[in-house]
Amino acid sequence: MQANIVLLPGDGVGPEVTAEAAGVLNVVAELGGHEFQLDSHPMGGNAIDDFQDPLPPATLTACKAADAVLLGAVGGPKWSDPTAELRPEQGLLDLRAEMGLFANLRPVPVFESLAPFAPLKPELLRGVDLLFVRELTGGIYFGPRQEQGDGDVAHDTLVYSTAEVERVARVALRAARGRRGKVASIDKANVLASMRLWRRSVTEVASAWPDVEVTHHLVDAFAMQLMRSPADYDVILAGNMFGDILSDEAAILAGSLGMLPSASLGSGRQGLYEPVHGSAPDIAGRGIANPIGAILSAAMLLRHSLDLSAEADRVEAAVAKVLDDGFRTADLAPDGQAAVSTTGMGQAIASRIGAA
Ligand code: NAD
């Protein structure tokens, strides 16, 4: 197949990990006889420096025309003044809005060989394979807000419409069908009217998906259950704020922030794929960042935007094999054990794709 993929390497370790993910995509193309056109564009802090715009118009046009977008990370101390007029993160928020991306998918893969790096007992991690589906453009982060008086009272508003809940619920149900067929929907329906609407809307949509088992959970109790028995869950569907908090809580199960991929999807096949981590300025430029989050994001791109599930499976299997073979970047090799570089890890994964 032919595909047009935009790369937004961004700032800090972004370009380092994106280069390895691009290398993996090139190997997939070569092995499968596909033609992937990979074009890099400026975005984030580097684009502020060069174009006085974190999301230059030419970058936005290229992203909108692409089959998929793969981002590294944006931001860093140089651009972190909260009063600055131009901020790298604004470019990312604008891009998500312009591409109409309303569902954020965050898998938490737990590789058995990395269990010692997670703070839970290894037996609790056996069989853990979670996928968070978080609503991305609504809820309390986007509701009306106000500061009153001398700033000693402030309020934010949690608003959801039935349509907003239903469309993200469909993403979760579809994802569950290709997995273990279970969706845990998270709310606070015992207290909040918006969350009663959430539960009603999810129940209504789910009635058309009898092959998927949907359960409802109050967020506070679920936060505990998630650590007590993470292997019990498959797809976890949540609103913007609860999804933000719970997916960060679960991230520690993977052993390192550098391991985690994500996808942001809208109503079509197009998507924005990026590792969960930021630009890691403390290690940028040293060639030691873990590229696995970016490489697993490329696997998600193959699956969701290009419909190449077999190729995505092969990339994920190659990552598992490399970890089983003992390859570790510095974040996974504490106490001065021998660690491979970003490139070393990327090449080890790429070389195993054909064999996996
Ligand atoms: P961070 O994710 O960049 O780093 C947190 C810690 O994790 C650091 O110690 C870092 O070295 C480590 N780490 C992160 N990625 C790693 C990798 N691939 N391999 C090994 N170790 C890794 O978070 P932060 O320090 O809070 O933020 C740094 C900058 O990144 C800030 O400007 C922030 O705004 C930005 N940020 C951007 C995004 C994004 O682009 N989506 C997301 C989060 C943070």
mmCIF file of C-alpha atoms and ligand atoms in Angstrom:
data_model
loop_
_atom_site.group_PDB
_atom_site.id
_atom_site.type_symbol
_atom_site.label_atom_id
_atom_site.label_comp_id
_atom_site.label_asym_id
_atom_site.label_seq_id
_atom_site.Cartn_x
_atom_site.Cartn_y
_atom_site.Cartn_z
ATOM 1 C CA MET A 1 0.000 0.000 0.000
ATOM 2 C CA GLN A 2 0.982 3.662 -0.366
ATOM 3 C CA ALA A 3 0.854 5.973 2.645
ATOM 4 C CA ASN A 4 1.793 9.538 3.323
ATOM 5 C CA ILE A 5 3.123 9.899 6.896
ATOM 6 C CA VAL A 6 4.093 13.241 8.429
ATOM 7 C CA LEU A 7 6.860 13.173 11.062
ATOM 8 C CA LEU A 8 6.929 15.927 13.691
ATOM 9 C CA PRO A 9 10.194 15.174 15.558
ATOM 10 C CA GLY A 10 9.757 18.201 17.858
ATOM 11 C CA ASP A 11 12.171 19.085 20.658
ATOM 12 C CA GLY A 12 14.588 17.449 23.128
ATOM 13 C CA VAL A 13 14.654 13.657 22.722
ATOM 14 C CA GLY A 14 11.772 13.903 20.207
ATOM 15 C CA PRO A 15 14.032 13.804 17.110
ATOM 16 C CA GLU A 16 16.140 10.984 18.616
ATOM 17 C CA VAL A 17 13.210 8.619 19.267
ATOM 18 C CA THR A 18 11.306 9.601 16.097
ATOM 19 C CA ALA A 19 14.335 8.647 13.966
ATOM 20 C CA GLU A 20 14.173 5.094 15.385
ATOM 21 C CA ALA A 21 10.403 4.849 14.831
ATOM 22 C CA ALA A 22 10.900 6.050 11.227
ATOM 23 C CA GLY A 23 13.596 3.391 10.792
ATOM 24 C CA VAL A 24 11.124 0.729 11.901
ATOM 25 C CA LEU A 25 8.453 2.037 9.479
ATOM 26 C CA ASN A 26 10.999 1.877 6.640
ATOM 27 C CA VAL A 27 11.790 -1.760 7.466
ATOM 28 C CA VAL A 28 8.061 -2.599 7.564
ATOM 29 C CA ALA A 29 7.621 -0.937 4.157
ATOM 30 C CA GLU A 30 10.549 -2.793 2.661
ATOM 31 C CA LEU A 31 9.491 -6.208 3.962
ATOM 32 C CA GLY A 32 5.834 -5.788 2.977
ATOM 33 C CA GLY A 33 6.354 -4.065 -0.377
ATOM 34 C CA HIS A 34 4.637 -0.908 0.878
ATOM 35 C CA GLU A 35 5.488 2.655 -0.142
ATOM 36 C CA PHE A 36 5.599 4.959 2.866
ATOM 37 C CA GLN A 37 6.400 8.594 2.121
ATOM 38 C CA LEU A 38 7.872 10.024 5.375
ATOM 39 C CA ASP A 39 8.165 13.831 5.496
ATOM 40 C CA SER A 40 9.450 15.794 8.522
ATOM 41 C CA HIS A 41 7.978 19.164 9.479
ATOM 42 C CA PRO A 42 8.774 21.736 12.214
ATOM 43 C CA MET A 43 6.533 21.881 15.284
ATOM 44 C CA GLY A 44 6.859 22.964 18.920
ATOM 45 C CA GLY A 45 9.781 24.941 20.366
ATOM 46 C CA ASN A 46 11.970 24.600 17.259
ATOM 47 C CA ALA A 47 9.122 26.041 15.162
ATOM 48 C CA ILE A 48 8.780 28.986 17.575
ATOM 49 C CA ASP A 49 12.509 29.689 17.075
ATOM 50 C CA ASP A 50 12.423 29.419 13.288
ATOM 51 C CA PHE A 51 8.892 30.545 12.367
ATOM 52 C CA GLN A 52 7.562 32.369 15.481
ATOM 53 C CA ASP A 53 4.710 29.830 15.458
ATOM 54 C CA PRO A 54 4.573 26.456 17.311
ATOM 55 C CA LEU A 55 2.369 25.064 14.512
ATOM 56 C CA PRO A 56 3.362 26.788 11.240
ATOM 57 C CA PRO A 57 0.604 26.800 8.572
ATOM 58 C CA ALA A 58 2.656 24.570 6.219
ATOM 59 C CA THR A 59 2.995 21.949 8.988
ATOM 60 C CA LEU A 60 -0.742 22.019 9.673
ATOM 61 C CA THR A 61 -1.576 21.692 5.961
ATOM 62 C CA ALA A 62 0.777 18.702 5.639
ATOM 63 C CA CYS A 63 -0.739 17.015 8.730
ATOM 64 C CA LYS A 64 -4.294 17.447 7.470
ATOM 65 C CA ALA A 65 -3.382 15.937 4.097
ATOM 66 C CA ALA A 66 -1.478 12.973 5.604
ATOM 67 C CA ASP A 67 -2.742 9.451 6.283
ATOM 68 C CA ALA A 68 -1.144 9.683 9.730
ATOM 69 C CA VAL A 69 1.110 11.882 11.852
ATOM 70 C CA LEU A 70 3.920 10.621 14.104
ATOM 71 C CA LEU A 71 5.094 13.094 16.750
ATOM 72 C CA GLY A 72 8.172 12.926 19.018
ATOM 73 C CA ALA A 73 7.650 15.424 21.850
ATOM 74 C CA VAL A 74 7.528 19.182 22.209
ATOM 75 C CA GLY A 75 8.693 21.671 24.826
ATOM 76 C CA GLY A 76 11.678 22.304 27.045
ATOM 77 C CA PRO A 77 13.132 24.861 29.469
ATOM 78 C CA LYS A 78 13.910 27.349 26.682
ATOM 79 C CA TRP A 79 10.192 27.807 25.987
ATOM 80 C CA SER A 80 8.709 27.113 29.421
ATOM 81 C CA ASP A 81 7.984 30.685 30.624
ATOM 82 C CA PRO A 82 4.264 30.429 31.540
ATOM 83 C CA THR A 83 3.712 34.086 30.601
ATOM 84 C CA ALA A 84 5.247 33.678 27.107
ATOM 85 C CA GLU A 85 2.909 34.489 24.245
ATOM 86 C CA LEU A 86 4.004 31.464 22.206
ATOM 87 C CA ARG A 87 4.153 28.045 23.841
ATOM 88 C CA PRO A 88 5.074 24.692 22.253
ATOM 89 C CA GLU A 89 2.129 22.861 23.917
ATOM 90 C CA GLN A 90 -0.306 25.254 22.232
ATOM 91 C CA GLY A 91 0.835 23.860 18.885
ATOM 92 C CA LEU A 92 -0.133 20.367 20.036
ATOM 93 C CA LEU A 93 -3.545 21.441 21.367
ATOM 94 C CA ASP A 94 -4.261 23.319 18.114
ATOM 95 C CA LEU A 95 -3.175 20.330 16.019
ATOM 96 C CA ARG A 96 -5.487 17.943 17.932
ATOM 97 C CA ALA A 97 -8.393 20.378 17.518
ATOM 98 C CA GLU A 98 -7.685 20.987 13.805
ATOM 99 C CA MET A 99 -7.490 17.224 13.124
ATOM 100 C CA GLY A 100 -10.751 16.623 15.058
ATOM 101 C CA LEU A 101 -9.151 14.079 17.410
ATOM 102 C CA PHE A 102 -11.477 13.242 20.301
ATOM 103 C CA ALA A 103 -10.285 9.832 21.527
ATOM 104 C CA ASN A 104 -6.915 9.203 23.137
ATOM 105 C CA LEU A 105 -5.759 5.579 23.198
ATOM 106 C CA ARG A 106 -3.048 4.681 25.687
ATOM 107 C CA PRO A 107 -2.058 1.026 25.918
ATOM 108 C CA VAL A 108 -0.113 -0.061 28.980
ATOM 109 C CA PRO A 109 1.931 -3.031 27.829
ATOM 110 C CA VAL A 110 3.564 -5.050 30.578
ATOM 111 C CA PHE A 111 6.501 -7.090 29.318
ATOM 112 C CA GLU A 112 7.294 -9.961 31.649
ATOM 113 C CA SER A 113 11.043 -9.315 31.464
ATOM 114 C CA LEU A 114 10.480 -5.759 32.782
ATOM 115 C CA ALA A 115 8.341 -6.788 35.770
ATOM 116 C CA PRO A 116 11.235 -6.103 38.198
ATOM 117 C CA PHE A 117 11.093 -2.391 37.222
ATOM 118 C CA ALA A 118 7.459 -1.963 38.303
ATOM 119 C CA PRO A 119 6.605 -1.236 41.935
ATOM 120 C CA LEU A 120 3.937 -3.982 42.146
ATOM 121 C CA LYS A 121 4.617 -7.613 43.003
ATOM 122 C CA PRO A 122 5.504 -9.552 39.798
ATOM 123 C CA GLU A 123 2.586 -11.984 40.324
ATOM 124 C CA LEU A 124 0.115 -9.061 40.112
ATOM 125 C CA LEU A 125 1.588 -8.063 36.740
ATOM 126 C CA ARG A 126 1.153 -11.449 35.065
ATOM 127 C CA GLY A 127 -1.223 -11.120 32.098
ATOM 128 C CA VAL A 128 -1.649 -7.345 32.400
ATOM 129 C CA ASP A 129 -2.560 -5.773 29.037
ATOM 130 C CA LEU A 130 -4.553 -2.552 29.416
ATOM 131 C CA LEU A 131 -5.872 -0.075 26.877
ATOM 132 C CA PHE A 132 -7.121 3.299 28.132
ATOM 133 C CA VAL A 133 -9.588 5.123 25.890
ATOM 134 C CA ARG A 134 -9.804 8.683 27.171
ATOM 135 C CA GLU A 135 -12.173 11.365 25.914
ATOM 136 C CA LEU A 136 -9.874 14.161 24.753
ATOM 137 C CA THR A 137 -11.782 17.308 23.813
ATOM 138 C CA GLY A 138 -14.558 17.674 26.403
ATOM 139 C CA GLY A 139 -15.185 17.466 30.136
ATOM 140 C CA ILE A 140 -13.868 19.719 32.860
ATOM 141 C CA TYR A 141 -10.690 20.725 30.979
ATOM 142 C CA PHE A 142 -12.818 22.430 28.318
ATOM 143 C CA GLY A 143 -15.958 23.521 30.239
ATOM 144 C CA PRO A 144 -16.714 27.153 31.186
ATOM 145 C CA ARG A 145 -14.404 28.484 33.925
ATOM 146 C CA GLN A 146 -14.266 31.613 35.992
ATOM 147 C CA GLU A 147 -12.376 33.321 38.784
ATOM 148 C CA GLN A 148 -14.502 35.566 40.980
ATOM 149 C CA GLY A 149 -13.960 38.432 43.364
ATOM 150 C CA ASP A 150 -10.296 38.998 44.174
ATOM 151 C CA GLY A 151 -9.465 35.582 42.813
ATOM 152 C CA ASP A 152 -10.387 33.849 46.089
ATOM 153 C CA VAL A 153 -13.152 31.832 44.374
ATOM 154 C CA ALA A 154 -12.787 29.951 41.102
ATOM 155 C CA HIS A 155 -14.839 27.359 39.289
ATOM 156 C CA ASP A 156 -14.464 24.907 36.415
ATOM 157 C CA THR A 157 -17.415 23.141 34.850
ATOM 158 C CA LEU A 158 -17.705 19.460 33.952
ATOM 159 C CA VAL A 159 -19.881 19.303 30.838
ATOM 160 C CA TYR A 160 -20.581 16.306 28.584
ATOM 161 C CA SER A 161 -23.186 15.864 25.870
ATOM 162 C CA THR A 162 -24.668 12.492 24.939
ATOM 163 C CA ALA A 163 -23.080 12.758 21.480
ATOM 164 C CA GLU A 164 -19.592 13.340 22.943
ATOM 165 C CA VAL A 165 -19.882 10.305 25.224
ATOM 166 C CA GLU A 166 -21.376 8.046 22.570
ATOM 167 C CA ARG A 167 -18.653 8.659 19.981
ATOM 168 C CA VAL A 168 -15.790 7.887 22.379
ATOM 169 C CA ALA A 169 -17.695 4.879 23.775
ATOM 170 C CA ARG A 170 -17.877 3.473 20.226
ATOM 171 C CA VAL A 171 -14.080 3.758 19.935
ATOM 172 C CA ALA A 172 -13.698 1.755 23.173
ATOM 173 C CA LEU A 173 -16.234 -0.902 22.125
ATOM 174 C CA ARG A 174 -14.591 -1.332 18.712
ATOM 175 C CA ALA A 175 -11.167 -1.666 20.347
ATOM 176 C CA ALA A 176 -12.486 -4.268 22.820
ATOM 177 C CA ARG A 177 -13.796 -6.409 19.955
ATOM 178 C CA GLY A 178 -10.243 -6.849 18.685
ATOM 179 C CA ARG A 179 -8.986 -7.676 22.193
ATOM 180 C CA ARG A 180 -10.569 -9.575 25.106
ATOM 181 C CA GLY A 181 -14.058 -8.124 24.611
ATOM 182 C CA LYS A 182 -14.332 -6.190 27.900
ATOM 183 C CA VAL A 183 -14.867 -2.472 28.590
ATOM 184 C CA ALA A 184 -14.711 -0.972 32.090
ATOM 185 C CA SER A 185 -16.415 2.434 31.968
ATOM 186 C CA ILE A 186 -15.342 4.880 34.679
ATOM 187 C CA ASP A 187 -17.561 7.583 36.168
ATOM 188 C CA LYS A 188 -18.707 9.204 39.399
ATOM 189 C CA ALA A 189 -22.415 8.630 38.783
ATOM 190 C CA ASN A 190 -23.232 8.561 42.511
ATOM 191 C CA VAL A 191 -22.392 12.275 42.831
ATOM 192 C CA LEU A 192 -22.210 14.086 39.475
ATOM 193 C CA ALA A 193 -25.097 14.695 37.043
ATOM 194 C CA SER A 194 -22.658 14.811 34.096
ATOM 195 C CA MET A 195 -21.431 11.365 35.113
ATOM 196 C CA ARG A 196 -24.986 9.976 35.292
ATOM 197 C CA LEU A 197 -25.329 11.140 31.696
ATOM 198 C CA TRP A 198 -21.976 9.419 30.973
ATOM 199 C CA ARG A 199 -23.217 6.091 32.390
ATOM 200 C CA ARG A 200 -26.593 6.339 30.599
ATOM 201 C CA SER A 201 -24.967 7.146 27.262
ATOM 202 C CA VAL A 202 -22.380 4.334 27.504
ATOM 203 C CA THR A 203 -25.129 1.845 28.456
ATOM 204 C CA GLU A 204 -27.254 2.987 25.519
ATOM 205 C CA VAL A 205 -24.430 2.619 22.937
ATOM 206 C CA ALA A 206 -23.272 -0.689 24.428
ATOM 207 C CA SER A 207 -26.719 -2.254 23.939
ATOM 208 C CA ALA A 208 -25.857 -2.520 20.227
ATOM 209 C CA TRP A 209 -22.611 -4.411 21.027
ATOM 210 C CA PRO A 210 -23.853 -7.545 22.867
ATOM 211 C CA ASP A 211 -20.555 -9.354 22.245
ATOM 212 C CA VAL A 212 -18.672 -6.804 24.404
ATOM 213 C CA GLU A 213 -19.034 -7.018 28.187
ATOM 214 C CA VAL A 214 -19.422 -3.514 29.653
ATOM 215 C CA THR A 215 -19.077 -2.854 33.381
ATOM 216 C CA HIS A 216 -19.424 0.467 35.232
ATOM 217 C CA HIS A 217 -17.075 1.594 38.023
ATOM 218 C CA LEU A 218 -16.870 4.577 40.332
ATOM 219 C CA VAL A 219 -13.520 6.265 39.799
ATOM 220 C CA ASP A 220 -12.364 6.251 43.436
ATOM 221 C CA ALA A 221 -12.891 2.519 43.991
ATOM 222 C CA PHE A 222 -11.515 1.767 40.530
ATOM 223 C CA ALA A 223 -8.244 3.609 41.247
ATOM 224 C CA MET A 224 -7.651 1.044 44.013
ATOM 225 C CA GLN A 225 -8.811 -1.978 42.014
ATOM 226 C CA LEU A 226 -6.465 -1.023 39.176
ATOM 227 C CA MET A 227 -3.457 -1.544 41.446
ATOM 228 C CA ARG A 228 -4.948 -4.515 43.323
ATOM 229 C CA SER A 229 -5.768 -6.629 40.242
ATOM 230 C CA PRO A 230 -4.729 -4.903 36.993
ATOM 231 C CA ALA A 231 -4.941 -8.179 35.024
ATOM 232 C CA ASP A 232 -8.753 -8.197 35.486
ATOM 233 C CA TYR A 233 -9.205 -5.304 33.033
ATOM 234 C CA ASP A 234 -9.015 -4.966 29.258
ATOM 235 C CA VAL A 235 -10.263 -1.655 27.785
ATOM 236 C CA ILE A 236 -10.817 1.197 30.261
ATOM 237 C CA LEU A 237 -13.085 3.991 29.037
ATOM 238 C CA ALA A 238 -13.012 7.323 30.865
ATOM 239 C CA GLY A 239 -13.682 11.036 30.488
ATOM 240 C CA ASN A 240 -10.921 13.558 30.037
ATOM 241 C CA MET A 241 -9.855 14.145 33.652
ATOM 242 C CA PHE A 242 -10.422 10.651 35.091
ATOM 243 C CA GLY A 243 -8.686 9.149 32.038
ATOM 244 C CA ASP A 244 -5.743 11.512 32.470
ATOM 245 C CA ILE A 245 -5.251 10.540 36.107
ATOM 246 C CA LEU A 246 -5.890 6.788 35.814
ATOM 247 C CA SER A 247 -3.695 6.310 32.731
ATOM 248 C CA ASP A 248 -0.793 8.031 34.523
ATOM 249 C CA GLU A 249 -1.399 5.827 37.575
ATOM 250 C CA ALA A 250 -1.293 2.697 35.400
ATOM 251 C CA ALA A 251 1.798 3.911 33.493
ATOM 252 C CA ILE A 252 4.042 2.824 36.356
ATOM 253 C CA LEU A 253 3.107 -0.805 35.616
ATOM 254 C CA ALA A 254 5.137 -0.643 32.375
ATOM 255 C CA GLY A 255 8.391 0.006 34.240
ATOM 256 C CA SER A 256 9.442 3.239 32.460
ATOM 257 C CA LEU A 257 7.743 6.257 30.929
ATOM 258 C CA GLY A 258 9.881 5.647 27.836
ATOM 259 C CA MET A 259 7.925 2.436 27.072
ATOM 260 C CA LEU A 260 4.467 3.928 26.529
ATOM 261 C CA PRO A 261 2.826 4.736 23.186
ATOM 262 C CA SER A 262 -0.362 6.631 22.411
ATOM 263 C CA ALA A 263 -2.754 7.408 19.586
ATOM 264 C CA SER A 264 -5.266 10.217 19.201
ATOM 265 C CA LEU A 265 -8.116 9.388 16.839
ATOM 266 C CA GLY A 266 -11.143 11.117 15.343
ATOM 267 C CA SER A 267 -14.034 9.817 13.308
ATOM 268 C CA GLY A 268 -11.966 8.723 10.282
ATOM 269 C CA ARG A 269 -8.813 6.613 9.957
ATOM 270 C CA GLN A 270 -6.396 9.520 10.302
ATOM 271 C CA GLY A 271 -4.602 9.766 13.642
ATOM 272 C CA LEU A 272 -1.811 11.412 15.617
ATOM 273 C CA TYR A 273 0.640 9.001 17.241
ATOM 274 C CA GLU A 274 3.201 9.902 19.917
ATOM 275 C CA PRO A 275 5.050 8.413 22.860
ATOM 276 C CA VAL A 276 3.503 9.379 26.214
ATOM 277 C CA HIS A 277 6.739 10.908 27.511
ATOM 278 C CA GLY A 278 7.808 14.536 27.033
ATOM 279 C CA SER A 279 10.981 16.001 25.532
ATOM 280 C CA ALA A 280 13.129 14.781 28.489
ATOM 281 C CA PRO A 281 15.539 17.761 28.428
ATOM 282 C CA ASP A 282 17.627 16.151 31.198
ATOM 283 C CA ILE A 283 18.832 13.425 28.812
ATOM 284 C CA ALA A 284 18.356 15.101 25.387
ATOM 285 C CA GLY A 285 21.280 14.985 22.964
ATOM 286 C CA ARG A 286 23.035 12.115 24.751
ATOM 287 C CA GLY A 287 21.659 9.271 22.637
ATOM 288 C CA ILE A 288 20.334 7.372 25.663
ATOM 289 C CA ALA A 289 16.538 7.898 25.418
ATOM 290 C CA ASN A 290 14.362 4.816 25.202
ATOM 291 C CA PRO A 291 12.766 4.753 21.708
ATOM 292 C CA ILE A 292 10.256 1.957 22.516
ATOM 293 C CA GLY A 293 7.339 4.339 23.263
ATOM 294 C CA ALA A 294 7.860 5.961 19.845
ATOM 295 C CA ILE A 295 8.288 2.587 18.090
ATOM 296 C CA LEU A 296 5.115 1.174 19.697
ATOM 297 C CA SER A 297 3.350 4.398 18.599
ATOM 298 C CA ALA A 298 4.436 3.595 15.037
ATOM 299 C CA ALA A 299 2.902 0.118 15.512
ATOM 300 C CA MET A 300 -0.381 1.780 16.557
ATOM 301 C CA LEU A 301 -0.161 3.950 13.420
ATOM 302 C CA LEU A 302 0.154 0.839 11.259
ATOM 303 C CA ARG A 303 -2.866 -0.763 12.962
ATOM 304 C CA HIS A 304 -5.278 2.164 13.247
ATOM 305 C CA SER A 305 -4.499 4.474 10.315
ATOM 306 C CA LEU A 306 -3.108 2.071 7.696
ATOM 307 C CA ASP A 307 -5.098 -1.069 8.600
ATOM 308 C CA LEU A 308 -1.847 -3.101 8.690
ATOM 309 C CA SER A 309 -2.564 -5.147 11.827
ATOM 310 C CA ALA A 310 -0.246 -8.024 10.945
ATOM 311 C CA GLU A 311 2.641 -5.563 10.515
ATOM 312 C CA ALA A 312 1.748 -3.872 13.827
ATOM 313 C CA ASP A 313 1.752 -7.280 15.567
ATOM 314 C CA ARG A 314 5.177 -7.983 14.085
ATOM 315 C CA VAL A 315 6.643 -4.706 15.414
ATOM 316 C CA GLU A 316 5.205 -5.396 18.888
ATOM 317 C CA ALA A 317 6.577 -8.947 18.813
ATOM 318 C CA ALA A 318 10.020 -7.587 17.837
ATOM 319 C CA VAL A 319 9.946 -5.237 20.862
ATOM 320 C CA ALA A 320 9.067 -8.145 23.174
ATOM 321 C CA LYS A 321 11.846 -10.265 21.645
ATOM 322 C CA VAL A 322 14.494 -7.564 22.085
ATOM 323 C CA LEU A 323 13.525 -7.166 25.742
ATOM 324 C CA ASP A 324 13.594 -10.949 26.237
ATOM 325 C CA ASP A 325 17.052 -10.945 24.645
ATOM 326 C CA GLY A 326 18.188 -8.570 27.401
ATOM 327 C CA PHE A 327 18.528 -5.270 25.498
ATOM 328 C CA ARG A 328 18.038 -2.339 27.904
ATOM 329 C CA THR A 329 18.293 1.429 27.473
ATOM 330 C CA ALA A 330 19.610 3.386 30.471
ATOM 331 C CA ASP A 331 16.137 3.918 32.016
ATOM 332 C CA LEU A 332 15.776 0.115 32.208
ATOM 333 C CA ALA A 333 19.351 -0.595 33.278
ATOM 334 C CA PRO A 334 19.875 0.894 36.707
ATOM 335 C CA ASP A 335 23.012 0.582 38.837
ATOM 336 C CA GLY A 336 25.405 1.091 35.929
ATOM 337 C CA GLN A 337 24.520 -2.163 34.119
ATOM 338 C CA ALA A 338 25.493 -2.173 30.427
ATOM 339 C CA ALA A 339 22.889 -0.236 28.467
ATOM 340 C CA VAL A 340 22.325 0.161 24.737
ATOM 341 C CA SER A 341 21.934 3.559 23.074
ATOM 342 C CA THR A 342 18.725 4.889 21.503
ATOM 343 C CA THR A 343 20.036 3.834 18.097
ATOM 344 C CA GLY A 344 21.236 0.479 19.411
ATOM 345 C CA MET A 345 17.740 -0.306 20.722
ATOM 346 C CA GLY A 346 16.055 0.951 17.528
ATOM 347 C CA GLN A 347 18.297 -1.145 15.295
ATOM 348 C CA ALA A 348 17.906 -4.249 17.461
ATOM 349 C CA ILE A 349 14.111 -3.978 17.122
ATOM 350 C CA ALA A 350 14.231 -3.222 13.381
ATOM 351 C CA SER A 351 16.481 -6.209 12.745
ATOM 352 C CA ARG A 352 14.028 -8.569 14.469
ATOM 353 C CA ILE A 353 10.894 -7.464 12.603
ATOM 354 C CA GLY A 354 11.357 -9.841 9.698
ATOM 355 C CA ALA A 355 12.182 -12.688 12.045
ATOM 356 C CA ALA A 356 9.352 -12.049 14.536
HETATM 357 P P1 NAD B 1 9.346 14.007 30.497
HETATM 358 O O1 NAD B 1 8.423 12.919 30.095
HETATM 359 O O2 NAD B 1 10.026 14.724 29.385
HETATM 360 O O3 NAD B 1 10.479 13.424 31.482
HETATM 361 C C1 NAD B 1 10.190 12.855 32.761
HETATM 362 C C2 NAD B 1 11.327 11.906 33.167
HETATM 363 O O4 NAD B 1 11.255 10.723 32.345
HETATM 364 C C3 NAD B 1 12.722 12.494 32.938
HETATM 365 O O5 NAD B 1 13.577 12.072 33.956
HETATM 366 C C4 NAD B 1 13.145 11.907 31.623
HETATM 367 O O6 NAD B 1 14.555 11.773 31.479
HETATM 368 C C5 NAD B 1 12.469 10.546 31.638
HETATM 369 N N1 NAD B 1 12.135 10.119 30.269
HETATM 370 C C6 NAD B 1 11.173 10.644 29.485
HETATM 371 N N2 NAD B 1 11.192 10.043 28.287
HETATM 372 C C7 NAD B 1 12.167 9.133 28.327
HETATM 373 C C8 NAD B 1 12.666 8.202 27.381
HETATM 374 N N3 NAD B 1 12.170 8.085 26.141
HETATM 375 N N4 NAD B 1 13.699 7.411 27.751
HETATM 376 C C9 NAD B 1 14.226 7.496 28.983
HETATM 377 N N5 NAD B 1 13.800 8.349 29.924
HETATM 378 C C10 NAD B 1 12.781 9.173 29.594
HETATM 379 O O7 NAD B 1 8.511 15.021 31.394
HETATM 380 P P2 NAD B 1 8.915 16.459 31.961
HETATM 381 O O8 NAD B 1 10.351 16.456 32.362
HETATM 382 O O9 NAD B 1 7.874 16.788 32.943
HETATM 383 O O10 NAD B 1 8.738 17.456 30.723
HETATM 384 C C11 NAD B 1 9.794 17.910 29.895
HETATM 385 C C12 NAD B 1 9.221 18.762 28.778
HETATM 386 O O11 NAD B 1 8.394 17.945 27.937
HETATM 387 C C13 NAD B 1 8.342 19.905 29.284
HETATM 388 O O12 NAD B 1 8.612 21.042 28.488
HETATM 389 C C14 NAD B 1 6.932 19.403 29.064
HETATM 390 O O13 NAD B 1 6.027 20.453 28.853
HETATM 391 C C15 NAD B 1 7.112 18.588 27.794
HETATM 392 N N6 NAD B 1 6.102 17.521 27.601
HETATM 393 C C16 NAD B 1 5.684 17.328 26.332
HETATM 394 C C17 NAD B 1 4.784 16.319 26.054
HETATM 395 C C18 NAD B 1 4.371 16.104 24.621
HETATM 396 O O14 NAD B 1 5.057 16.544 23.719
HETATM 397 N N7 NAD B 1 3.280 15.416 24.374
HETATM 398 C C19 NAD B 1 4.304 15.494 27.079
HETATM 399 C C20 NAD B 1 4.776 15.706 28.386
HETATM 400 C C21 NAD B 1 5.693 16.726 28.630
#
